[in-house]
Amino acid sequence: MTLTIVRLYHDLLGTYGDQGNAEVLVHRAKAREIPVELVEVTPGMTVPTSGDIYLLGGGEDGPQTAALELLRADGGLNSAVTSGAALFTVCAGFQLIGSSLPGADGETISGLGIVDVHTVYTSAPRSVGELVCQPTRSHLPLLTGFENHQGLTELGPEMQPLGMVKRGIGNGFAGAEGVWHGNIIGTYMHGPALVRNPELADVLLASAVGDLVEFHDPYADALASERRKTLWPHS
Ligand code: GLN
């Protein structure tokens, strides 16, 4: 079986470099000799439904709404996730898979409804800076990234966060950062997040292919540990 990673609309949602998350997954799969292909979906293309891991990044409000409308009209991402595919989404991507969010003019619009989260704009200053959280699944170390968003995101009653904020803002509700629901992760962490948190990349890979052989990339590990130690010296 070839592991298929689907990168969605990075020309719309690539403002913060989140497209690098795909490269990390490909690199860490190849290091384990897992056959892997990266499928690039651009506006106008049909979203394949047979992918294993789907990725969405962050961007400005206009492109965010455009990506949402394309995904809604296509329907392929919702089908793939319903069939069990993994999904990793960042910031604008995280917001648009939720139930509702602000549209390009600030009005409330429906999201894809893949997770029960609601994003709102408030009078609070934009959340910009480094973000550190303690993951809710305890085998993972502290997660780090940088955030840059106006929206604040409230989780529905059945939703679990990706982590609890130790530094920064994250979702801005109840100390939560992101969402983790089955194989679906949403986060406010750019970085790209999977560069700064290689263990999280392995969680996504394992959700698609099962147990992974041990692999340590010394550069990735050094970066992850430098960020953790600098941003949360108590760790
Ligand atoms: N619409 C979003 C916000 O500002 C998107 C930000 C982002 O993707 N970094 O809240």
PDB file of C-alpha atoms and ligand atoms in Angstrom:
ATOM      1  CA  MET A   1       0.000   0.000   0.000  1.00  0.00           C
ATOM      2  CA  THR A   2       1.201   3.514  -0.794  1.00  0.00           C
ATOM      3  CA  LEU A   3       0.549   6.137   1.856  1.00  0.00           C
ATOM      4  CA  THR A   4      -1.204   9.079   0.204  1.00  0.00           C
ATOM      5  CA  ILE A   5      -0.821  12.543   1.689  1.00  0.00           C
ATOM      6  CA  VAL A   6      -3.155  15.169   0.249  1.00  0.00           C
ATOM      7  CA  ARG A   7      -2.130  18.816   0.541  1.00  0.00           C
ATOM      8  CA  LEU A   8      -5.169  21.013  -0.038  1.00  0.00           C
ATOM      9  CA  TYR A   9      -4.967  24.484  -1.607  1.00  0.00           C
ATOM     10  CA  HIS A  10      -1.594  25.570  -0.317  1.00  0.00           C
ATOM     11  CA  ASP A  11      -1.746  28.370  -2.885  1.00  0.00           C
ATOM     12  CA  LEU A  12      -4.686  29.768  -0.872  1.00  0.00           C
ATOM     13  CA  LEU A  13      -3.659  28.643   2.605  1.00  0.00           C
ATOM     14  CA  GLY A  14       0.123  28.768   2.476  1.00  0.00           C
ATOM     15  CA  THR A  15       0.695  32.222   3.976  1.00  0.00           C
ATOM     16  CA  TYR A  16       2.412  30.886   7.090  1.00  0.00           C
ATOM     17  CA  GLY A  17       4.480  28.109   5.535  1.00  0.00           C
ATOM     18  CA  ASP A  18       2.199  25.327   6.768  1.00  0.00           C
ATOM     19  CA  GLN A  19       2.742  23.508   3.476  1.00  0.00           C
ATOM     20  CA  GLY A  20       5.965  22.243   5.072  1.00  0.00           C
ATOM     21  CA  ASN A  21       3.877  19.861   7.190  1.00  0.00           C
ATOM     22  CA  ALA A  22       3.468  17.670   4.100  1.00  0.00           C
ATOM     23  CA  GLU A  23       7.225  17.501   3.537  1.00  0.00           C
ATOM     24  CA  VAL A  24       7.765  16.355   7.127  1.00  0.00           C
ATOM     25  CA  LEU A  25       5.249  13.530   6.736  1.00  0.00           C
ATOM     26  CA  VAL A  26       6.836  12.431   3.451  1.00  0.00           C
ATOM     27  CA  HIS A  27      10.335  12.566   4.953  1.00  0.00           C
ATOM     28  CA  ARG A  28       9.398  10.578   8.062  1.00  0.00           C
ATOM     29  CA  ALA A  29       7.491   7.983   6.010  1.00  0.00           C
ATOM     30  CA  LYS A  30      10.417   7.512   3.600  1.00  0.00           C
ATOM     31  CA  ALA A  31      12.831   7.156   6.511  1.00  0.00           C
ATOM     32  CA  ARG A  32      10.771   4.091   7.500  1.00  0.00           C
ATOM     33  CA  GLU A  33      10.694   2.792   3.925  1.00  0.00           C
ATOM     34  CA  ILE A  34       6.935   3.343   3.729  1.00  0.00           C
ATOM     35  CA  PRO A  35       5.938   3.965   0.082  1.00  0.00           C
ATOM     36  CA  VAL A  36       4.463   7.467   0.052  1.00  0.00           C
ATOM     37  CA  GLU A  37       3.042   9.932  -2.456  1.00  0.00           C
ATOM     38  CA  LEU A  38       2.129  13.589  -2.028  1.00  0.00           C
ATOM     39  CA  VAL A  39      -0.962  14.715  -3.929  1.00  0.00           C
ATOM     40  CA  GLU A  40      -1.196  18.453  -4.469  1.00  0.00           C
ATOM     41  CA  VAL A  41      -4.770  19.741  -4.818  1.00  0.00           C
ATOM     42  CA  THR A  42      -5.146  23.215  -6.317  1.00  0.00           C
ATOM     43  CA  PRO A  43      -8.390  25.147  -6.941  1.00  0.00           C
ATOM     44  CA  GLY A  44     -10.290  23.565  -9.827  1.00  0.00           C
ATOM     45  CA  MET A  45      -9.077  20.038  -9.084  1.00  0.00           C
ATOM     46  CA  THR A  46     -11.336  17.396  -7.566  1.00  0.00           C
ATOM     47  CA  VAL A  47     -10.400  16.446  -4.010  1.00  0.00           C
ATOM     48  CA  PRO A  48      -9.530  12.727  -4.030  1.00  0.00           C
ATOM     49  CA  THR A  49     -11.455  10.670  -1.497  1.00  0.00           C
ATOM     50  CA  SER A  50      -8.909   7.841  -1.199  1.00  0.00           C
ATOM     51  CA  GLY A  51      -6.147   9.798   0.582  1.00  0.00           C
ATOM     52  CA  ASP A  52      -4.800   8.722   3.972  1.00  0.00           C
ATOM     53  CA  ILE A  53      -3.796  12.068   5.500  1.00  0.00           C
ATOM     54  CA  TYR A  54      -5.236  15.454   4.446  1.00  0.00           C
ATOM     55  CA  LEU A  55      -3.593  18.790   5.259  1.00  0.00           C
ATOM     56  CA  LEU A  56      -4.898  22.352   5.415  1.00  0.00           C
ATOM     57  CA  GLY A  57      -2.912  25.426   6.445  1.00  0.00           C
ATOM     58  CA  GLY A  58      -3.493  29.011   7.507  1.00  0.00           C
ATOM     59  CA  GLY A  59      -4.112  32.159   5.493  1.00  0.00           C
ATOM     60  CA  GLU A  60      -6.036  35.414   5.257  1.00  0.00           C
ATOM     61  CA  ASP A  61      -9.814  35.658   5.568  1.00  0.00           C
ATOM     62  CA  GLY A  62     -10.555  35.993   1.815  1.00  0.00           C
ATOM     63  CA  PRO A  63      -8.611  32.894   0.737  1.00  0.00           C
ATOM     64  CA  GLN A  64      -9.935  31.068   3.813  1.00  0.00           C
ATOM     65  CA  THR A  65     -13.535  31.632   2.680  1.00  0.00           C
ATOM     66  CA  ALA A  66     -12.603  30.715  -0.908  1.00  0.00           C
ATOM     67  CA  ALA A  67     -11.047  27.426   0.254  1.00  0.00           C
ATOM     68  CA  LEU A  68     -14.088  26.698   2.420  1.00  0.00           C
ATOM     69  CA  GLU A  69     -16.506  27.219  -0.485  1.00  0.00           C
ATOM     70  CA  LEU A  70     -14.400  25.011  -2.778  1.00  0.00           C
ATOM     71  CA  LEU A  71     -14.269  22.231  -0.205  1.00  0.00           C
ATOM     72  CA  ARG A  72     -17.985  22.521   0.525  1.00  0.00           C
ATOM     73  CA  ALA A  73     -18.899  22.320  -3.175  1.00  0.00           C
ATOM     74  CA  ASP A  74     -16.514  19.395  -3.760  1.00  0.00           C
ATOM     75  CA  GLY A  75     -17.515  17.286  -0.758  1.00  0.00           C
ATOM     76  CA  GLY A  76     -14.456  15.029  -1.092  1.00  0.00           C
ATOM     77  CA  LEU A  77     -12.769  16.035   2.163  1.00  0.00           C
ATOM     78  CA  ASN A  78     -15.910  15.387   4.219  1.00  0.00           C
ATOM     79  CA  SER A  79     -16.308  11.952   2.550  1.00  0.00           C
ATOM     80  CA  ALA A  80     -12.671  11.013   3.109  1.00  0.00           C
ATOM     81  CA  VAL A  81     -12.815  11.939   6.789  1.00  0.00           C
ATOM     82  CA  THR A  82     -16.109  10.098   7.274  1.00  0.00           C
ATOM     83  CA  SER A  83     -14.347   7.022   5.843  1.00  0.00           C
ATOM     84  CA  GLY A  84     -11.574   7.363   8.452  1.00  0.00           C
ATOM     85  CA  ALA A  85      -8.857   9.437   6.770  1.00  0.00           C
ATOM     86  CA  ALA A  86      -6.676  11.561   9.069  1.00  0.00           C
ATOM     87  CA  LEU A  87      -6.854  15.346   8.865  1.00  0.00           C
ATOM     88  CA  PHE A  88      -4.355  17.901  10.161  1.00  0.00           C
ATOM     89  CA  THR A  89      -5.454  21.539   9.967  1.00  0.00           C
ATOM     90  CA  VAL A  90      -3.832  24.786  11.040  1.00  0.00           C
ATOM     91  CA  CYS A  91      -5.423  28.119  11.961  1.00  0.00           C
ATOM     92  CA  ALA A  92      -7.662  29.163   9.016  1.00  0.00           C
ATOM     93  CA  GLY A  93      -7.835  25.468   8.094  1.00  0.00           C
ATOM     94  CA  PHE A  94      -8.756  24.567  11.679  1.00  0.00           C
ATOM     95  CA  GLN A  95     -11.466  27.227  11.776  1.00  0.00           C
ATOM     96  CA  LEU A  96     -13.050  26.214   8.478  1.00  0.00           C
ATOM     97  CA  ILE A  97     -13.521  22.538   9.407  1.00  0.00           C
ATOM     98  CA  GLY A  98     -15.657  23.681  12.351  1.00  0.00           C
ATOM     99  CA  SER A  99     -19.378  24.427  12.581  1.00  0.00           C
ATOM    100  CA  SER A 100     -19.190  28.205  12.160  1.00  0.00           C
ATOM    101  CA  LEU A 101     -16.670  30.984  11.673  1.00  0.00           C
ATOM    102  CA  PRO A 102     -16.442  34.601  10.528  1.00  0.00           C
ATOM    103  CA  GLY A 103     -16.606  35.039   6.756  1.00  0.00           C
ATOM    104  CA  ALA A 104     -14.529  37.457   4.693  1.00  0.00           C
ATOM    105  CA  ASP A 105     -16.704  40.417   5.857  1.00  0.00           C
ATOM    106  CA  GLY A 106     -16.863  39.301   9.469  1.00  0.00           C
ATOM    107  CA  GLU A 107     -20.379  37.790   9.170  1.00  0.00           C
ATOM    108  CA  THR A 108     -20.955  34.339  10.688  1.00  0.00           C
ATOM    109  CA  ILE A 109     -20.864  31.549   8.107  1.00  0.00           C
ATOM    110  CA  SER A 110     -21.152  27.761   8.340  1.00  0.00           C
ATOM    111  CA  GLY A 111     -17.973  25.719   8.195  1.00  0.00           C
ATOM    112  CA  LEU A 112     -17.575  22.162   6.908  1.00  0.00           C
ATOM    113  CA  GLY A 113     -18.956  20.767  10.174  1.00  0.00           C
ATOM    114  CA  ILE A 114     -16.260  18.085  10.444  1.00  0.00           C
ATOM    115  CA  VAL A 115     -15.684  19.019  14.095  1.00  0.00           C
ATOM    116  CA  ASP A 116     -18.001  20.804  16.515  1.00  0.00           C
ATOM    117  CA  VAL A 117     -16.054  24.022  17.068  1.00  0.00           C
ATOM    118  CA  HIS A 118     -17.204  27.616  16.686  1.00  0.00           C
ATOM    119  CA  THR A 119     -14.888  30.499  15.840  1.00  0.00           C
ATOM    120  CA  VAL A 120     -15.733  34.119  16.596  1.00  0.00           C
ATOM    121  CA  TYR A 121     -14.000  37.457  16.267  1.00  0.00           C
ATOM    122  CA  THR A 122     -13.975  39.497  19.474  1.00  0.00           C
ATOM    123  CA  SER A 123     -12.614  42.904  20.485  1.00  0.00           C
ATOM    124  CA  ALA A 124      -9.584  41.153  22.028  1.00  0.00           C
ATOM    125  CA  PRO A 125      -6.262  42.006  20.412  1.00  0.00           C
ATOM    126  CA  ARG A 126      -5.037  39.632  17.709  1.00  0.00           C
ATOM    127  CA  SER A 127      -3.292  36.586  19.189  1.00  0.00           C
ATOM    128  CA  VAL A 128       0.295  36.775  17.977  1.00  0.00           C
ATOM    129  CA  GLY A 129       3.346  35.078  19.442  1.00  0.00           C
ATOM    130  CA  GLU A 130       4.783  31.826  20.641  1.00  0.00           C
ATOM    131  CA  LEU A 131       2.401  29.107  21.783  1.00  0.00           C
ATOM    132  CA  VAL A 132       3.194  26.183  24.086  1.00  0.00           C
ATOM    133  CA  CYS A 133       0.730  23.516  25.160  1.00  0.00           C
ATOM    134  CA  GLN A 134       0.606  20.341  27.182  1.00  0.00           C
ATOM    135  CA  PRO A 135      -0.938  17.711  24.907  1.00  0.00           C
ATOM    136  CA  THR A 136      -4.044  15.934  26.154  1.00  0.00           C
ATOM    137  CA  ARG A 137      -2.644  12.566  25.041  1.00  0.00           C
ATOM    138  CA  SER A 138       0.051  12.062  27.590  1.00  0.00           C
ATOM    139  CA  HIS A 139       2.637  10.128  25.574  1.00  0.00           C
ATOM    140  CA  LEU A 140       3.487  13.311  23.651  1.00  0.00           C
ATOM    141  CA  PRO A 141       5.955  15.934  24.894  1.00  0.00           C
ATOM    142  CA  LEU A 142       5.094  19.648  25.094  1.00  0.00           C
ATOM    143  CA  LEU A 143       4.025  21.057  21.738  1.00  0.00           C
ATOM    144  CA  THR A 144       5.264  24.429  20.455  1.00  0.00           C
ATOM    145  CA  GLY A 145       4.467  26.714  17.539  1.00  0.00           C
ATOM    146  CA  PHE A 146       3.671  30.321  16.780  1.00  0.00           C
ATOM    147  CA  GLU A 147       0.198  31.737  16.488  1.00  0.00           C
ATOM    148  CA  ASN A 148      -1.208  34.667  14.507  1.00  0.00           C
ATOM    149  CA  HIS A 149      -5.005  34.885  14.468  1.00  0.00           C
ATOM    150  CA  GLN A 150      -7.968  37.085  15.272  1.00  0.00           C
ATOM    151  CA  GLY A 151     -10.488  34.276  15.680  1.00  0.00           C
ATOM    152  CA  LEU A 152     -11.102  32.553  19.015  1.00  0.00           C
ATOM    153  CA  THR A 153     -12.497  29.045  18.968  1.00  0.00           C
ATOM    154  CA  GLU A 154     -14.890  27.408  21.395  1.00  0.00           C
ATOM    155  CA  LEU A 155     -15.101  23.620  21.490  1.00  0.00           C
ATOM    156  CA  GLY A 156     -18.466  21.842  21.507  1.00  0.00           C
ATOM    157  CA  PRO A 157     -19.259  19.556  24.473  1.00  0.00           C
ATOM    158  CA  GLU A 158     -17.978  16.347  22.828  1.00  0.00           C
ATOM    159  CA  MET A 159     -14.707  17.849  21.615  1.00  0.00           C
ATOM    160  CA  GLN A 160     -11.300  17.432  23.287  1.00  0.00           C
ATOM    161  CA  PRO A 161      -8.520  19.972  22.819  1.00  0.00           C
ATOM    162  CA  LEU A 162      -5.165  19.054  21.295  1.00  0.00           C
ATOM    163  CA  GLY A 163      -3.572  20.474  24.429  1.00  0.00           C
ATOM    164  CA  MET A 164      -3.859  22.890  27.333  1.00  0.00           C
ATOM    165  CA  VAL A 165      -2.117  26.231  26.882  1.00  0.00           C
ATOM    166  CA  LYS A 166       0.981  26.929  28.974  1.00  0.00           C
ATOM    167  CA  ARG A 167       2.108  29.983  27.044  1.00  0.00           C
ATOM    168  CA  GLY A 168       0.188  32.071  24.488  1.00  0.00           C
ATOM    169  CA  ILE A 169      -3.534  32.159  23.720  1.00  0.00           C
ATOM    170  CA  GLY A 170      -4.507  29.136  21.596  1.00  0.00           C
ATOM    171  CA  ASN A 171      -8.296  28.816  21.224  1.00  0.00           C
ATOM    172  CA  GLY A 172      -8.888  31.612  23.762  1.00  0.00           C
ATOM    173  CA  PHE A 173     -11.558  29.603  25.613  1.00  0.00           C
ATOM    174  CA  ALA A 174     -11.038  27.524  28.765  1.00  0.00           C
ATOM    175  CA  GLY A 175      -7.251  27.288  28.353  1.00  0.00           C
ATOM    176  CA  ALA A 176      -7.660  24.983  25.365  1.00  0.00           C
ATOM    177  CA  GLU A 177      -5.503  24.776  22.259  1.00  0.00           C
ATOM    178  CA  GLY A 178      -6.815  23.146  19.096  1.00  0.00           C
ATOM    179  CA  VAL A 179      -9.013  20.096  18.820  1.00  0.00           C
ATOM    180  CA  TRP A 180      -8.275  16.382  18.718  1.00  0.00           C
ATOM    181  CA  HIS A 181     -11.185  14.249  17.651  1.00  0.00           C
ATOM    182  CA  GLY A 182     -10.452  10.734  16.395  1.00  0.00           C
ATOM    183  CA  ASN A 183      -7.902  11.152  13.588  1.00  0.00           C
ATOM    184  CA  ILE A 184      -8.719  14.831  13.182  1.00  0.00           C
ATOM    185  CA  ILE A 185      -6.449  17.503  14.610  1.00  0.00           C
ATOM    186  CA  GLY A 186      -6.887  21.267  14.461  1.00  0.00           C
ATOM    187  CA  THR A 187      -4.332  23.670  15.896  1.00  0.00           C
ATOM    188  CA  TYR A 188      -3.316  27.321  15.982  1.00  0.00           C
ATOM    189  CA  MET A 189       0.364  26.308  15.838  1.00  0.00           C
ATOM    190  CA  HIS A 190       2.307  27.362  12.774  1.00  0.00           C
ATOM    191  CA  GLY A 191       5.990  26.611  12.528  1.00  0.00           C
ATOM    192  CA  PRO A 192       5.291  24.492  10.484  1.00  0.00           C
ATOM    193  CA  ALA A 193       3.877  22.598  13.446  1.00  0.00           C
ATOM    194  CA  LEU A 194       5.135  19.191  12.298  1.00  0.00           C
ATOM    195  CA  VAL A 195       8.663  20.558  11.858  1.00  0.00           C
ATOM    196  CA  ARG A 196       8.655  21.807  15.425  1.00  0.00           C
ATOM    197  CA  ASN A 197       6.843  18.745  16.797  1.00  0.00           C
ATOM    198  CA  PRO A 198       8.079  15.607  15.008  1.00  0.00           C
ATOM    199  CA  GLU A 199       6.272  13.359  17.511  1.00  0.00           C
ATOM    200  CA  LEU A 200       2.964  14.812  16.313  1.00  0.00           C
ATOM    201  CA  ALA A 201       3.914  13.973  12.721  1.00  0.00           C
ATOM    202  CA  ASP A 202       4.440  10.379  13.842  1.00  0.00           C
ATOM    203  CA  VAL A 203       1.004  10.309  15.487  1.00  0.00           C
ATOM    204  CA  LEU A 204      -0.527  11.200  12.118  1.00  0.00           C
ATOM    205  CA  LEU A 205       1.568   8.635  10.264  1.00  0.00           C
ATOM    206  CA  ALA A 206       0.707   5.929  12.793  1.00  0.00           C
ATOM    207  CA  SER A 207      -2.998   6.706  12.466  1.00  0.00           C
ATOM    208  CA  ALA A 208      -2.682   5.840   8.771  1.00  0.00           C
ATOM    209  CA  VAL A 209      -0.200   2.935   8.728  1.00  0.00           C
ATOM    210  CA  GLY A 210      -0.194   1.508  12.272  1.00  0.00           C
ATOM    211  CA  ASP A 211       2.887   1.030  14.468  1.00  0.00           C
ATOM    212  CA  LEU A 212       6.022   2.781  13.229  1.00  0.00           C
ATOM    213  CA  VAL A 213       9.624   1.670  13.554  1.00  0.00           C
ATOM    214  CA  GLU A 214      11.747   3.952  15.677  1.00  0.00           C
ATOM    215  CA  PHE A 215      13.266   6.890  13.779  1.00  0.00           C
ATOM    216  CA  HIS A 216      15.147   9.883  15.104  1.00  0.00           C
ATOM    217  CA  ASP A 217      16.173  12.775  12.916  1.00  0.00           C
ATOM    218  CA  PRO A 218      18.868  14.561  14.925  1.00  0.00           C
ATOM    219  CA  TYR A 219      18.144  17.978  13.355  1.00  0.00           C
ATOM    220  CA  ALA A 220      14.396  17.702  13.933  1.00  0.00           C
ATOM    221  CA  ASP A 221      14.916  16.527  17.503  1.00  0.00           C
ATOM    222  CA  ALA A 222      17.406  19.327  18.219  1.00  0.00           C
ATOM    223  CA  LEU A 223      15.010  21.988  16.902  1.00  0.00           C
ATOM    224  CA  ALA A 224      12.046  20.595  18.829  1.00  0.00           C
ATOM    225  CA  SER A 225      13.991  20.434  22.059  1.00  0.00           C
ATOM    226  CA  GLU A 226      15.544  23.903  21.634  1.00  0.00           C
ATOM    227  CA  ARG A 227      12.068  25.432  21.159  1.00  0.00           C
ATOM    228  CA  ARG A 228      10.654  23.562  24.180  1.00  0.00           C
ATOM    229  CA  LYS A 229      13.522  24.530  26.458  1.00  0.00           C
ATOM    230  CA  THR A 230      13.592  28.175  25.342  1.00  0.00           C
ATOM    231  CA  LEU A 231       9.837  28.743  25.506  1.00  0.00           C
ATOM    232  CA  TRP A 232       9.119  26.660  28.599  1.00  0.00           C
ATOM    233  CA  PRO A 233      12.339  26.452  30.622  1.00  0.00           C
ATOM    234  CA  HIS A 234      10.579  24.513  33.420  1.00  0.00           C
ATOM    235  CA  SER A 235      10.321  21.439  31.147  1.00  0.00           C
TER     236      SER A 235
HETATM  237  N1  GLN B   1      -9.157  33.989   9.795  1.00  0.00           N
HETATM  238  C1  GLN B   1      -8.100  33.649  10.657  1.00  0.00           C
HETATM  239  C2  GLN B   1      -7.910  34.583  11.831  1.00  0.00           C
HETATM  240  O1  GLN B   1      -7.307  35.627  11.759  1.00  0.00           O
HETATM  241  C3  GLN B   1      -6.944  33.078   9.993  1.00  0.00           C
HETATM  242  C4  GLN B   1      -5.580  33.308  10.558  1.00  0.00           C
HETATM  243  C5  GLN B   1      -4.526  32.332  10.145  1.00  0.00           C
HETATM  244  O2  GLN B   1      -4.769  31.391   9.408  1.00  0.00           O
HETATM  245  N2  GLN B   1      -3.316  32.542  10.633  1.00  0.00           N
HETATM  246  O3  GLN B   1      -8.404  34.263  12.865  1.00  0.00           O
END
